[in-house]
Coordinates of C-alpha atoms and ligand atoms in Angstrom, one line a residue:
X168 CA 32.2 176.5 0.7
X169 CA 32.8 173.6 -0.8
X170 CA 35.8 170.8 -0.7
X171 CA 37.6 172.3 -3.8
X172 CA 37.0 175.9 -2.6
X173 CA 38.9 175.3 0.5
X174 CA 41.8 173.0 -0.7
X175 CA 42.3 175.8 -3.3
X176 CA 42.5 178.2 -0.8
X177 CA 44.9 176.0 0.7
X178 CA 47.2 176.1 -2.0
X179 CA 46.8 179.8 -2.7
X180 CA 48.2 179.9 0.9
X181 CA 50.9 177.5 1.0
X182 CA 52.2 179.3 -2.2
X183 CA 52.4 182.7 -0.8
X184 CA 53.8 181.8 2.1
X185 CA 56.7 180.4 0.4
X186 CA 57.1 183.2 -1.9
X187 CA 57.1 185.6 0.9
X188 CA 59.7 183.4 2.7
X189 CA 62.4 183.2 -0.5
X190 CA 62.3 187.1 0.3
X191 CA 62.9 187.0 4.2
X192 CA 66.7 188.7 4.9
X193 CA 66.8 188.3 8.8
X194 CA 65.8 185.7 11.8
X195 CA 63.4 188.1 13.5
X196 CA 61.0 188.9 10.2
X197 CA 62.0 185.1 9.7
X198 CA 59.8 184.9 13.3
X199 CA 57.2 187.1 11.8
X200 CA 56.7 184.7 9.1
X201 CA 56.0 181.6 11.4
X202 CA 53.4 183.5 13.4
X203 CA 51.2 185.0 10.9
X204 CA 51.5 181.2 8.9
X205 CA 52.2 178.9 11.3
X206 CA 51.6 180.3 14.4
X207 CA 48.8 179.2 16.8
X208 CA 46.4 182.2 15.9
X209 CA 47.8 181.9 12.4
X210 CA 46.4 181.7 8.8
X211 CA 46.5 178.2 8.6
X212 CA 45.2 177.4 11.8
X213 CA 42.1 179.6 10.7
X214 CA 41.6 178.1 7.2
X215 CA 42.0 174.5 9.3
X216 CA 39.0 176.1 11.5
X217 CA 36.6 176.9 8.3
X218 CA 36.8 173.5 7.2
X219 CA 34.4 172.3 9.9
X220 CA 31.6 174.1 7.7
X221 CA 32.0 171.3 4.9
X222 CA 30.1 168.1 4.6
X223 CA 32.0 165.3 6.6
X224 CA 33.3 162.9 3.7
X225 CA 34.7 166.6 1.9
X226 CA 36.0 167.5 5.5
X227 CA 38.3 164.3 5.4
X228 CA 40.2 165.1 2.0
X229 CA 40.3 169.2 2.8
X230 CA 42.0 168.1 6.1
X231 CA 44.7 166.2 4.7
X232 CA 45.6 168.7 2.5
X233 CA 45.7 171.6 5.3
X234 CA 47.9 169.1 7.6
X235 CA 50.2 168.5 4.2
X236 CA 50.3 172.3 3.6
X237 CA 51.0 172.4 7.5
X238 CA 54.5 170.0 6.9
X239 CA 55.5 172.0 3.9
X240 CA 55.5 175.0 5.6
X241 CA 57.3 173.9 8.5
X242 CA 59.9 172.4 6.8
X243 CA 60.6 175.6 4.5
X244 CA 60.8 177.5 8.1
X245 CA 63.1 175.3 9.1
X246 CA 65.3 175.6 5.9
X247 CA 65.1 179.2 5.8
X248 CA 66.3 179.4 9.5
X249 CA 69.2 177.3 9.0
X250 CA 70.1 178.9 5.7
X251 CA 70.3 182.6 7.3
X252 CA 72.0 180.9 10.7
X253 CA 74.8 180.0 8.0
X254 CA 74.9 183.3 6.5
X255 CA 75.0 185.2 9.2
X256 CA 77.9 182.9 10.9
X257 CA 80.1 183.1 7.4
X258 CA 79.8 187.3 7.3
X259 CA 80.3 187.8 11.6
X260 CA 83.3 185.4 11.1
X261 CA 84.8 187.5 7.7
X262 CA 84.0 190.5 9.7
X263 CA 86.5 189.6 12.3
X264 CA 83.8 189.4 15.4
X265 CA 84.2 185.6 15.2
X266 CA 87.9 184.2 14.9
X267 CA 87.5 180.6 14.5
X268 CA 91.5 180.7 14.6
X269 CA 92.1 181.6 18.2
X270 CA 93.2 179.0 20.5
X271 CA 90.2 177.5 22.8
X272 CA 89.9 177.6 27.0
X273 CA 92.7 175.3 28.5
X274 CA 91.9 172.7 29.8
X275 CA 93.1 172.9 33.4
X276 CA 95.2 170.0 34.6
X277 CA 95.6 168.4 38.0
X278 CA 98.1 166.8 39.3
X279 CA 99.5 164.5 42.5
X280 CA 100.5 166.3 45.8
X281 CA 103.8 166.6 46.6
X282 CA 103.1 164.7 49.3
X283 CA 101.8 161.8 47.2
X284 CA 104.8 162.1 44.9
X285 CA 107.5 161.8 47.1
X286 CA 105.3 158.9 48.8
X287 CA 105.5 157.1 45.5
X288 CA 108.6 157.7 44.4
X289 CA 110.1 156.7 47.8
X290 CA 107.9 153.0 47.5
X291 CA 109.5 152.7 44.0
X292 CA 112.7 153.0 45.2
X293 CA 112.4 150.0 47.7
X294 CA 110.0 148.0 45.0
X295 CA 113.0 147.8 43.0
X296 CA 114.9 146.1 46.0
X297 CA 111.8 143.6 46.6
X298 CA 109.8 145.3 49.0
X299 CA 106.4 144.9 48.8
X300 CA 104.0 148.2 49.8
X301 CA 101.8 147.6 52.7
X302 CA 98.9 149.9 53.9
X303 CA 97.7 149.7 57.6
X304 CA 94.9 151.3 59.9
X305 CA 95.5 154.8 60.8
X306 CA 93.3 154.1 64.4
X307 CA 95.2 152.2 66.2
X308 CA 95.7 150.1 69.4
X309 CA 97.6 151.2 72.7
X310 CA 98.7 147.3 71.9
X311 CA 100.2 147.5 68.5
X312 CA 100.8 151.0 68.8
X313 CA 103.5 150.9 71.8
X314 CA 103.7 147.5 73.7
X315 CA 104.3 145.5 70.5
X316 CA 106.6 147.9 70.3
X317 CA 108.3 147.3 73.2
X318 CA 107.2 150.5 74.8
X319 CA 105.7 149.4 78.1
X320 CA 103.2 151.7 79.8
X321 CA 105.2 154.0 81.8
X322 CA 107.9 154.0 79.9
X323 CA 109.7 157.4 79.7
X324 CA 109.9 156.7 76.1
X325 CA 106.2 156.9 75.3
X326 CA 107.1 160.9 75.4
X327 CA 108.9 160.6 72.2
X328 CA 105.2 160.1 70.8
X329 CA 102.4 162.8 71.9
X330 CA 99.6 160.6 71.2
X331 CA 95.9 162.0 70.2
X332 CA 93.6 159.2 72.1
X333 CA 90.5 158.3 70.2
X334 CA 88.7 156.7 73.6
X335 CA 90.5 158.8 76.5
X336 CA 88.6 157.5 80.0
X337 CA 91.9 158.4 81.9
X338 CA 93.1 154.8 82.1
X339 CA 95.1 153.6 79.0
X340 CA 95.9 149.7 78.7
X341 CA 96.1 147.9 75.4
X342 CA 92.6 147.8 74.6
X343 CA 93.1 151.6 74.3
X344 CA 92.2 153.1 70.9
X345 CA 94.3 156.3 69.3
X346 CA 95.3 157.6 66.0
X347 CA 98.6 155.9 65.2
X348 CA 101.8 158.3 66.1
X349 CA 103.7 156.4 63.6
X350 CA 104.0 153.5 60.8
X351 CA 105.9 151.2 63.2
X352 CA 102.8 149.5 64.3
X353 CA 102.3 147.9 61.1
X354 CA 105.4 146.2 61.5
X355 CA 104.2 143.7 64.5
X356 CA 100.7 143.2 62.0
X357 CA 102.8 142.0 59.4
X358 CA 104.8 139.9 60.9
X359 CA 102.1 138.1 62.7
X360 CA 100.6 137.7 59.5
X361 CA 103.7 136.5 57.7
X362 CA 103.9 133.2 60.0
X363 CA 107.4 133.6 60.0
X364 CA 108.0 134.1 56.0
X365 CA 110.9 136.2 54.9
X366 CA 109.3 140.1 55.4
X367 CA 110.5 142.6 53.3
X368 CA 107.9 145.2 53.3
X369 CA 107.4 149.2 53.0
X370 CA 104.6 151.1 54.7
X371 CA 103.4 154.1 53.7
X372 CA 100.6 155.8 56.0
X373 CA 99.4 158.9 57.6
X374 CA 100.4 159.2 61.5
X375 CA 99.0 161.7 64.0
X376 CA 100.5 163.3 66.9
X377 CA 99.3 166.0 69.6
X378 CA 101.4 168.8 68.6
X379 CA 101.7 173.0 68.4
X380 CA 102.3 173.2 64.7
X381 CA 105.2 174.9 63.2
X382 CA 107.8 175.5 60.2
X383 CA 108.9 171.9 61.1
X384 CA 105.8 169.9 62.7
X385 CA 102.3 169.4 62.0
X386 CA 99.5 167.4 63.5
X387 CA 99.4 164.7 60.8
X388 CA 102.1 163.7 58.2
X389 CA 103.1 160.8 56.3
X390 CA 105.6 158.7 57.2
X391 CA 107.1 155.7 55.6
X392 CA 107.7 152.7 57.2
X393 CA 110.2 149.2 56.3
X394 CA 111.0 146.1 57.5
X395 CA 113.1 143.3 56.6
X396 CA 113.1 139.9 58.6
X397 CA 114.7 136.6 57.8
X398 CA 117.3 134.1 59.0
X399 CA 120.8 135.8 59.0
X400 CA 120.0 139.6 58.3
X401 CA 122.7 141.6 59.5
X402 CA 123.2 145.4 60.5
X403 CA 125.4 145.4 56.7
X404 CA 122.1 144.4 55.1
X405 CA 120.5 147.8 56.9
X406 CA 123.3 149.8 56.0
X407 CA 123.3 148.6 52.2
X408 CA 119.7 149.3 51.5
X409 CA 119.4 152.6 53.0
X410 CA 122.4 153.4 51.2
X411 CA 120.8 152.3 47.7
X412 CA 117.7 154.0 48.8
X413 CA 120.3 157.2 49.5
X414 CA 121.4 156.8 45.9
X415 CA 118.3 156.6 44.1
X416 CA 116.2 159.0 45.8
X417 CA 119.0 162.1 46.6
X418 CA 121.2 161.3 43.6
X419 CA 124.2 158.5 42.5
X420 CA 126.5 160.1 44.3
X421 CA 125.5 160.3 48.2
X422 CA 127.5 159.4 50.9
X423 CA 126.1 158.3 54.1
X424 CA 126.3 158.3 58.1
X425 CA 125.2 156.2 60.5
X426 CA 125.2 157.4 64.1
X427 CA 123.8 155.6 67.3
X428 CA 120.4 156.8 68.3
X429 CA 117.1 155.0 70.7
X430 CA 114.2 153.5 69.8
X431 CA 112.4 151.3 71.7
X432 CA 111.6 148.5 69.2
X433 CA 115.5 148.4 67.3
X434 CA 118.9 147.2 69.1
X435 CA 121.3 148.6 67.9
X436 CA 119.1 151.7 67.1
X437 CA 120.3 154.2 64.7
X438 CA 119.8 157.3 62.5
X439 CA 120.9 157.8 59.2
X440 CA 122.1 161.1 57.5
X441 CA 123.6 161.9 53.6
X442 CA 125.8 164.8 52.7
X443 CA 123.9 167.7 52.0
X444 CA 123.0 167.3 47.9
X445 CA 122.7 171.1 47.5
X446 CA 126.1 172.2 49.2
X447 CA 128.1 168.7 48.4
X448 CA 128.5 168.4 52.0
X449 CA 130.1 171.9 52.6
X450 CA 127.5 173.3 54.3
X451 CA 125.1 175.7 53.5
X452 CA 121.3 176.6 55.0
X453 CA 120.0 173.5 53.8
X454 CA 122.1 171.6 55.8
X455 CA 122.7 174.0 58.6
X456 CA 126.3 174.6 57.8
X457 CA 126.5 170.8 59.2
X458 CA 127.2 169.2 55.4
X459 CA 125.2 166.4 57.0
X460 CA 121.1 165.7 56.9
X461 CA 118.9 163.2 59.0
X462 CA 116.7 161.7 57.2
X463 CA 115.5 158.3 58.8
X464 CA 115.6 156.3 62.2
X465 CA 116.3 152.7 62.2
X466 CA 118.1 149.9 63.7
X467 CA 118.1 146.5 64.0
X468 CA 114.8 144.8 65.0
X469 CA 114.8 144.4 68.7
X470 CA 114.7 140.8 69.9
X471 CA 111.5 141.4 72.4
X472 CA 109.7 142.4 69.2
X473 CA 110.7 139.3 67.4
X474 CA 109.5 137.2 70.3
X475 CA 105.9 139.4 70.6
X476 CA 105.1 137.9 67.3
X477 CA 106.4 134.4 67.7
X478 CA 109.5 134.6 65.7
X479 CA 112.6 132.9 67.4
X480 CA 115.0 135.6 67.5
X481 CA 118.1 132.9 67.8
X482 CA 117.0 132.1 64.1
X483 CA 115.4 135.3 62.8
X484 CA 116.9 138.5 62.3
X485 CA 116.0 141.4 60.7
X486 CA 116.2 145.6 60.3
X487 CA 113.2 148.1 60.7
X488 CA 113.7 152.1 59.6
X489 CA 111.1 155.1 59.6
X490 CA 110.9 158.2 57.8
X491 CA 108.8 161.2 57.6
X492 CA 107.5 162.1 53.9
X493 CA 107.0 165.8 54.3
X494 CA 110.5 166.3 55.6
X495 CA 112.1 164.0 52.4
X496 CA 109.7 166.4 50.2
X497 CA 110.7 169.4 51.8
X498 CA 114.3 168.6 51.6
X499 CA 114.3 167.8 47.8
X500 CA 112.2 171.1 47.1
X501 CA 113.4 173.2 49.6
X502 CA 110.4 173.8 50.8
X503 CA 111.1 175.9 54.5
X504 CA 107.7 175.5 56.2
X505 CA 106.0 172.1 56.6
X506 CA 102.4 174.0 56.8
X507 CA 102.3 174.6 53.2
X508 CA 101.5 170.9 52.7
X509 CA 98.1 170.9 54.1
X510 CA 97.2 174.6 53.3
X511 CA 95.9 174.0 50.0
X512 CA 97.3 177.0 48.6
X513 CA 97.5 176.0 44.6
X514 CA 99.8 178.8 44.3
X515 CA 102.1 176.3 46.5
X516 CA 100.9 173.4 45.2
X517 CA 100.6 174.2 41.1
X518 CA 104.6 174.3 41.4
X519 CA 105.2 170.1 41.7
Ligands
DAH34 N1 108.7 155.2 64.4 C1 109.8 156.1 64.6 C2 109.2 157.5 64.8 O1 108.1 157.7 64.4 C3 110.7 156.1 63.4 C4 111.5 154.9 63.4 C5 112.8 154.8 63.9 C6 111.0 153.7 62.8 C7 113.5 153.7 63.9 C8 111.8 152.5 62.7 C9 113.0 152.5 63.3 O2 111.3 151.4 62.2 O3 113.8 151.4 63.3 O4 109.9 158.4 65.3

């Protein structure tokens, strides 16, 4: 065989195969095709094989026209294949198995716990009266926890808080480590940090106590925390904020009560209620037929507090109130059992 014999063979080839392509209908005879041409035991592969028989300077030429027989081929397969890919997607899509016109998948959304919302909107509410949000640690001190508070150890008053301890040896003194039963620690950090600054801050945080759970208590919860100190704050200045804060989380027109209550770290200590926003205050289950609900603690920043932290409490004055996040959540939803919070149940939670 000679140079010219095999690049004409070539050719004869390259020509069928294309002509036999223009006539290929359908992807799997389109397959046939690339095997029997292309294909690794395939006609060109064998003609490429026959050309070791030639003389080496015919071998060189014969080759490059195989390999340029080889990408003319290939490119008409790929053609072919994406010309019947397009045909077959415009007649499946007239025949109505494909309409293009139906909407897609959605696009599932998430969204903020409940938890987190009423956390948010609550810190708005006091950011628009110039409180600044403060976050503090969650494992706490036996220090900061209770005797910054003013809640020595013995005191009867340490079972308003069942604490979880993180280092129980049997003996607890203020090196003692727990998970923080409320936000009130962070108020004796802040003021020790403040150097005797005006405070107005707001602390939002997870708190932890050992407790059976039920409708109404959990093991951990959120509570919200503020404090206000400077010279000449008076018990009016309490009642006026929590009032505003009244207003702008439960609606413009709340009405409020204050009633006398203990804490260890306030003097005079308080709680404070609004008029029931479903019933208008004329009592319903919401409210317990009462018209009222609680929903903080808080009082006026006792003076052995002031003087733990090294503010004079003859010149500095200032108010301190709690509240538990779940409860103001529950109260605005009407939401019955507190346990739904940390169920993860999206059937619960999809609804906020
Ligand atoms: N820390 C209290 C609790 O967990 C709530 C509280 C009451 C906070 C009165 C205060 C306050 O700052 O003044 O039950």
């Amino acid at each position: 065989m000679t140079a010219e014999d095999a690049s004409s063979n070539i050719s004869d080839l390259q020509s069928r195969a294309l002509t036999e392509l223009e006539t290929l209908q359908d992807a799997r005879r389109l397959e046939d095709w690339r095997v029997v041409y292309l294909g690794r035991k395939g006609k060109l592969t064998q003609t490429l094989r026959t050309l070791g028989s030639l003389p080496p300077e015919q071998r060189r030429e014969a080759g490059q026209a195989a390999n340029r027989a080889k990408t003319t081929l290939e490119e008409a397969y790929d053609n072919h294949l994406k010309t019947l890919e397009e045909a077959s997607f415009a007649t499946s899509s007239t025949k109505g198995r494909l309409d293009v016109t139906l909407p897609g998948w959605p696009v599932l959304r998430g969204g903020l716990h409940p938890t987190t919302q009423i956390v948010r909107e609550i810190c708005n509410a006091f950011a628009s009266m110039g409180f600044q949000v403060v976050e503090g640690p969650e494992v706490e001190s036996d220090e900061y926890n209770f005797e910054k508070l003013n809640i020595p150890k013995d005191h009867p008053a340490r079972d308003m808080w069942n604490t979880l301890w993180v280092d129980y040896t049997g003996i607890q003194d203020e090196h003692s480590v727990l998970l923080r039963t409320h936000t009130s620690p962070m108020q004796a950090r802040i003021m020790e940090k403040m150097d005797s600054k005006p405070v107005r801050v707001i602390v939002p945080g997870k708190c932890y106590r050992y407790e059976a759970t039920d409708a109404t208590h959990e093991w951990h919860f959120f509570q919200v925390e503020g404090l206000a100190v400077d010279k000449g704050i008076t018990f009016a200045d309490l009642k006026g904020t929590l009032y505003e804060f009244a207003r702008l989380v439960f609606g413009q027109n709340r009405k409020v009560r204050f009633r006398c209550d203990y804490f260890p770290f306030v003097e005079p200590g308080a709680e404070m209620s609004i008029d029931c926003f479903l019933c208008d205050g004329q009592g319903c289950r919401v409210c317990k037929k009462t018209g009222w609900i609680e929903v903080l603690g808080a009082g006026m920043v006792h003076p052995k507090v002031l003087e733990g932290v090294g503010y004079d409490p003859s010149v500095y004055t200032g108010f301190a109130f709690g509240m538990g996040m779940e409860r103001m959540a529950m109260l605005k939803h009407g939401i019955e059992d507190i346990r739904l919070f940390y169920s993860n149940d999206l059937r619960f939670l999809k609804q906020f």
